[in-house]
Amino acid sequence: MNNIPLIPVLLLGAVLFCLGILAVITKRHAIVVLMGIELIFNAANLNLVAFNRHQPDLMQGQVFSVFVMVIAAAESAVALAIILKVYSYFKTVNLDQIRHETDV
């Protein structure tokens, strides 16, 4: 049952985290930035579950993972509501255009 070694799973989590950071830093579309943040949360969840698989007596990894998923879902709902309001006001979700319109 515990056939997958810990290091490859942690490396996958690191790759997901880096891709999420890259999306947040380089992309200017608000929805893509939110997707990058979700990748970061999923990388953290993957690491928590991986560590829990190597300490099966402790359920802390799975419990923390569930808390992170609940918080991420609530955060996504709030962020999407903010994006909808920004779109209704500025008629765009491009972060560069929103910044330039508020500077003028």
Coordinates of N, CA, C and O in Angstrom, one line a residue:
M1 N 0.8 -1.2 0.0 CA 0.0 0.0 0.0 C 0.9 1.3 0.0 O 0.5 2.2 -0.6
N2 N 2.0 1.2 0.6 CA 2.9 2.4 0.7 C 4.0 2.2 -0.2 O 5.2 2.3 0.1
N3 N 3.7 2.0 -1.5 CA 4.8 1.7 -2.5 C 5.4 2.9 -3.1 O 6.5 2.8 -3.6
I4 N 4.8 4.1 -3.1 CA 5.3 5.3 -3.7 C 6.3 5.9 -2.7 O 5.9 6.2 -1.5
P5 N 7.6 6.1 -3.1 CA 8.5 6.8 -2.2 C 8.1 8.3 -2.0 O 7.4 8.9 -2.8
L6 N 8.7 8.8 -0.9 CA 8.3 10.2 -0.5 C 8.9 11.2 -1.4 O 8.3 12.2 -1.8
I7 N 10.2 11.0 -1.8 CA 10.9 12.1 -2.6 C 10.2 12.4 -3.9 O 10.0 13.6 -4.2
P8 N 9.8 11.5 -4.8 CA 9.1 11.9 -6.0 C 7.8 12.6 -5.8 O 7.5 13.6 -6.5
V9 N 7.1 12.3 -4.7 CA 5.8 13.0 -4.4 C 6.2 14.5 -4.0 O 5.5 15.4 -4.4
L10 N 7.2 14.6 -3.2 CA 7.6 16.0 -2.8 C 8.1 16.8 -3.9 O 7.9 18.0 -4.0
L11 N 8.8 16.1 -4.9 CA 9.3 16.8 -6.1 C 8.1 17.3 -6.9 O 8.1 18.4 -7.5
L12 N 7.1 16.4 -7.1 CA 5.9 16.8 -7.8 C 5.2 18.0 -7.1 O 4.8 18.9 -7.8
G13 N 5.1 18.0 -5.8 CA 4.6 19.1 -5.1 C 5.4 20.4 -5.3 O 4.8 21.5 -5.5
A14 N 6.7 20.3 -5.4 CA 7.6 21.4 -5.6 C 7.4 22.0 -7.0 O 7.3 23.2 -7.2
V15 N 7.2 21.1 -8.0 CA 6.9 21.5 -9.4 C 5.6 22.2 -9.5 O 5.5 23.3 -10.1
L16 N 4.6 21.7 -8.8 CA 3.3 22.3 -8.8 C 3.3 23.7 -8.1 O 2.7 24.7 -8.6
F17 N 4.1 23.8 -7.0 CA 4.2 25.1 -6.3 C 4.9 26.1 -7.2 O 4.5 27.2 -7.3
C18 N 6.0 25.7 -7.9 CA 6.7 26.6 -8.8 C 5.8 27.0 -10.0 O 5.9 28.2 -10.4
L19 N 5.1 26.1 -10.5 CA 4.2 26.5 -11.6 C 3.1 27.5 -11.1 O 2.8 28.4 -11.9
G20 N 2.6 27.3 -9.9 CA 1.7 28.3 -9.4 C 2.3 29.6 -9.1 O 1.7 30.7 -9.5
I21 N 3.5 29.7 -8.6 CA 4.2 30.9 -8.4 C 4.4 31.6 -9.7 O 4.2 32.8 -9.9
L22 N 4.8 30.8 -10.7 CA 5.1 31.4 -12.1 C 3.8 32.0 -12.7 O 3.9 33.1 -13.3
A23 N 2.7 31.3 -12.5 CA 1.4 31.8 -13.0 C 1.0 33.1 -12.3 O 0.5 34.1 -12.9
V24 N 1.2 33.2 -11.0 CA 0.9 34.4 -10.2 C 1.7 35.6 -10.6 O 1.2 36.7 -10.8
I25 N 3.0 35.3 -10.8 CA 3.9 36.4 -11.1 C 3.8 36.9 -12.6 O 3.9 38.1 -12.8
T26 N 3.7 36.0 -13.5 CA 3.8 36.4 -14.9 C 2.5 36.7 -15.6 O 2.5 37.5 -16.6
K27 N 1.4 36.1 -15.2 CA 0.1 36.3 -15.9 C -0.6 37.6 -15.4 O -0.5 38.0 -14.2
R28 N -1.4 38.2 -16.3 CA -2.1 39.4 -15.9 C -3.6 39.2 -15.9 O -4.3 40.2 -15.6
H29 N -4.1 38.1 -16.3 CA -5.5 37.8 -16.3 C -5.9 37.3 -14.9 O -5.3 36.4 -14.3
A30 N -6.9 37.9 -14.3 CA -7.2 37.6 -12.9 C -7.6 36.2 -12.7 O -7.3 35.6 -11.7
I31 N -8.3 35.6 -13.6 CA -8.7 34.2 -13.5 C -7.5 33.3 -13.5 O -7.4 32.3 -12.7
V32 N -6.5 33.5 -14.3 CA -5.3 32.7 -14.4 C -4.5 32.9 -13.1 O -3.9 32.0 -12.6
V33 N -4.5 34.1 -12.5 CA -3.8 34.3 -11.2 C -4.5 33.5 -10.1 O -3.8 32.8 -9.3
L34 N -5.8 33.4 -10.1 CA -6.5 32.6 -9.2 C -6.2 31.1 -9.4 O -6.0 30.3 -8.4
M35 N -6.0 30.7 -10.6 CA -5.7 29.3 -10.9 C -4.3 29.0 -10.4 O -4.0 27.9 -9.9
G36 N -3.4 30.0 -10.5 CA -2.0 29.8 -9.9 C -2.0 29.7 -8.4 O -1.3 28.8 -7.8
I37 N -2.9 30.4 -7.8 CA -3.0 30.3 -6.3 C -3.6 29.0 -5.9 O -3.1 28.3 -5.0
E38 N -4.5 28.5 -6.7 CA -5.0 27.1 -6.4 C -4.0 26.0 -6.6 O -3.9 25.1 -5.9
L39 N -3.1 26.2 -7.6 CA -2.0 25.3 -7.8 C -1.1 25.3 -6.6 O -0.6 24.2 -6.1
I40 N -0.8 26.4 -6.0 CA 0.0 26.5 -4.8 C -0.7 25.8 -3.6 O 0.0 25.0 -2.9
F41 N -2.0 26.0 -3.5 CA -2.7 25.2 -2.4 C -2.7 23.7 -2.6 O -2.5 23.0 -1.7
N42 N -2.8 23.3 -3.9 CA -2.8 21.9 -4.2 C -1.5 21.3 -3.9 O -1.4 20.1 -3.5
A43 N -0.4 22.0 -4.2 CA 0.9 21.5 -3.9 C 1.1 21.3 -2.4 O 1.7 20.3 -1.9
A44 N 0.6 22.3 -1.6 CA 0.7 22.1 -0.1 C -0.1 20.9 0.3 O 0.3 20.1 1.2
N45 N -1.3 20.7 -0.3 CA -2.1 19.6 0.1 C -1.4 18.3 -0.3 O -1.5 17.3 0.5
L46 N -0.8 18.2 -1.4 CA -0.1 17.0 -1.8 C 1.0 16.7 -0.9 O 1.2 15.5 -0.5
N47 N 1.8 17.7 -0.4 CA 2.8 17.4 0.5 C 2.3 16.9 1.9 O 2.9 16.1 2.5
L48 N 1.2 17.5 2.3 CA 0.6 17.1 3.6 C 0.1 15.6 3.5 O 0.4 14.9 4.4
V49 N -0.5 15.3 2.4 CA -1.0 13.9 2.3 C 0.2 12.9 2.1 O 0.2 11.8 2.7
A50 N 1.3 13.4 1.4 CA 2.4 12.5 1.3 C 3.1 12.2 2.6 O 3.5 11.1 2.9
F51 N 3.2 13.3 3.4 CA 3.8 13.0 4.8 C 2.9 12.2 5.6 O 3.4 11.4 6.4
N52 N 1.6 12.3 5.4 CA 0.7 11.5 6.2 C 0.8 10.0 5.8 O 0.6 9.1 6.6
R53 N 1.1 9.8 4.5 CA 1.2 8.4 4.1 C 2.4 7.7 4.7 O 2.4 6.5 4.9
H54 N 3.4 8.5 5.1 CA 4.6 7.9 5.7 C 4.5 7.9 7.2 O 5.4 7.3 7.9
Q55 N 3.5 8.5 7.8 CA 3.2 8.3 9.2 C 1.7 8.0 9.3 O 0.9 8.8 9.7
P56 N 1.3 6.8 9.0 CA -0.1 6.4 8.9 C -0.9 6.5 10.3 O -2.1 6.5 10.3
D57 N -0.1 6.4 11.4 CA -0.8 6.4 12.7 C -1.3 7.8 13.0 O -2.3 8.0 13.7
L58 N -0.8 8.9 12.4 CA -1.2 10.2 12.7 C -2.1 10.7 11.5 O -1.8 10.5 10.3
M59 N -3.2 11.2 11.8 CA -4.2 11.7 10.8 C -4.0 13.2 10.6 O -4.9 13.8 9.9
Q60 N -3.0 13.8 11.1 CA -2.8 15.3 11.0 C -2.7 15.7 9.5 O -3.3 16.8 9.2
G61 N -2.0 15.0 8.7 CA -1.9 15.5 7.3 C -3.2 15.5 6.6 O -3.5 16.5 5.8
Q62 N -4.0 14.5 6.7 CA -5.3 14.6 6.1 C -6.3 15.6 6.6 O -7.0 16.3 5.9
V63 N -6.2 15.8 7.9 CA -7.1 16.8 8.6 C -6.6 18.2 8.1 O -7.5 19.1 7.7
F64 N -5.3 18.5 8.1 CA -4.9 19.8 7.6 C -5.2 20.0 6.1 O -5.6 21.1 5.7
S65 N -5.1 18.9 5.3 CA -5.5 19.0 3.9 C -6.9 19.4 3.7 O -7.3 20.2 2.8
V66 N -7.8 18.8 4.5 CA -9.2 19.1 4.4 C -9.5 20.6 4.8 O -10.2 21.3 4.1
F67 N -8.8 21.1 5.8 CA -8.9 22.5 6.2 C -8.4 23.4 5.1 O -9.1 24.4 4.8
V68 N -7.3 23.1 4.5 CA -6.8 23.9 3.4 C -7.7 23.9 2.2 O -8.0 25.0 1.6
M69 N -8.4 22.8 1.9 CA -9.3 22.7 0.8 C -10.6 23.6 1.1 O -11.1 24.3 0.2
V70 N -11.0 23.5 2.3 CA -12.2 24.3 2.7 C -11.9 25.8 2.6 O -12.7 26.6 2.1
I71 N -10.8 26.2 3.1 CA -10.4 27.6 3.1 C -10.2 28.1 1.7 O -10.6 29.1 1.3
A72 N -9.6 27.2 0.8 CA -9.3 27.6 -0.6 C -10.6 27.7 -1.3 O -10.8 28.6 -2.2
A73 N -11.6 26.9 -1.0 CA -12.9 27.0 -1.7 C -13.6 28.3 -1.3 O -14.2 29.0 -2.1
A74 N -13.6 28.6 0.0 CA -14.2 29.9 0.4 C -13.4 31.1 -0.1 O -14.1 32.0 -0.6
E75 N -12.1 31.0 -0.2 CA -11.3 32.1 -0.7 C -11.6 32.2 -2.2 O -11.7 33.4 -2.7
S76 N -11.8 31.1 -2.9 CA -12.1 31.2 -4.4 C -13.4 31.9 -4.6 O -13.6 32.6 -5.6
A77 N -14.4 31.5 -3.8 CA -15.7 32.1 -3.9 C -15.7 33.7 -3.7 O -16.3 34.4 -4.5
V78 N -14.9 34.1 -2.7 CA -14.8 35.5 -2.5 C -14.0 36.2 -3.6 O -14.4 37.3 -4.1
A79 N -12.9 35.6 -4.1 CA -12.1 36.2 -5.1 C -12.9 36.3 -6.4 O -12.9 37.3 -7.1
L80 N -13.7 35.2 -6.7 CA -14.6 35.3 -7.9 C -15.6 36.4 -7.8 O -15.9 37.1 -8.8
A81 N -16.2 36.6 -6.6 CA -17.1 37.7 -6.4 C -16.5 39.0 -6.7 O -17.0 39.9 -7.3
I82 N -15.2 39.2 -6.2 CA -14.5 40.4 -6.4 C -14.2 40.6 -7.8 O -14.4 41.8 -8.4
I83 N -13.8 39.6 -8.5 CA -13.5 39.7 -10.0 C -14.8 40.1 -10.7 O -14.7 40.9 -11.7
L84 N -15.9 39.5 -10.4 CA -17.2 39.9 -11.1 C -17.5 41.4 -10.8 O -17.9 42.1 -11.8
K85 N -17.3 41.9 -9.6 CA -17.5 43.3 -9.4 C -16.5 44.2 -10.1 O -16.9 45.2 -10.6
V86 N -15.3 43.8 -10.2 CA -14.3 44.5 -10.9 C -14.6 44.5 -12.4 O -14.6 45.6 -13.1
Y87 N -15.1 43.4 -12.9 CA -15.5 43.3 -14.3 C -16.7 44.2 -14.6 O -16.8 44.9 -15.6
S88 N -17.6 44.2 -13.7 CA -18.8 45.1 -13.9 C -18.5 46.6 -13.9 O -19.1 47.4 -14.5
Y89 N -17.4 46.9 -13.1 CA -17.0 48.3 -13.1 C -16.1 48.7 -14.2 O -16.3 49.8 -14.8
F90 N -15.1 47.9 -14.4 CA -14.0 48.3 -15.4 C -14.3 47.7 -16.8 O -13.6 48.0 -17.7
K91 N -15.1 46.7 -16.9 CA -15.4 45.9 -18.1 C -14.2 45.2 -18.6 O -14.0 45.0 -19.8
T92 N -13.3 44.8 -17.7 CA -12.1 44.0 -18.1 C -11.7 43.2 -16.8 O -11.9 43.6 -15.7
V93 N -11.0 42.1 -17.1 CA -10.3 41.4 -16.0 C -8.8 41.3 -16.1 O -8.1 40.7 -15.4
N94 N -8.3 42.1 -17.1 CA -6.9 42.2 -17.3 C -6.3 43.1 -16.2 O -6.7 44.3 -16.2
L95 N -5.4 42.6 -15.4 CA -4.9 43.4 -14.3 C -4.1 44.6 -14.7 O -4.2 45.6 -14.0
D96 N -3.4 44.6 -15.8 CA -2.7 45.8 -16.3 C -3.6 46.9 -16.7 O -3.4 48.1 -16.4
Q97 N -4.7 46.6 -17.3 CA -5.7 47.6 -17.7 C -6.4 48.2 -16.5 O -6.7 49.4 -16.5
I98 N -6.7 47.4 -15.5 CA -7.3 47.9 -14.3 C -6.4 48.9 -13.6 O -6.8 50.0 -13.2
R99 N -5.1 48.6 -13.5 CA -4.2 49.4 -12.8 C -4.0 50.7 -13.6 O -4.0 51.8 -13.0
H100 N -3.9 50.7 -14.9 CA -3.8 51.9 -15.7 C -5.0 52.8 -15.6 O -4.9 54.0 -15.6
E101 N -6.2 52.2 -15.6 CA -7.4 53.0 -15.5 C -7.5 53.7 -14.1 O -8.0 54.8 -14.1
T102 N -7.0 53.1 -13.1 CA -7.1 53.8 -11.8 C -6.1 54.8 -11.6 O -6.2 55.7 -10.7
D103 N -4.9 54.7 -12.3 CA -3.9 55.7 -12.2 C -4.2 57.0 -12.8 O -3.7 58.1 -12.4
V104 N -5.1 57.0 -13.8 CA -5.4 58.2 -14.6 C -6.3 59.1 -13.8 O -7.1 58.9 -13.0

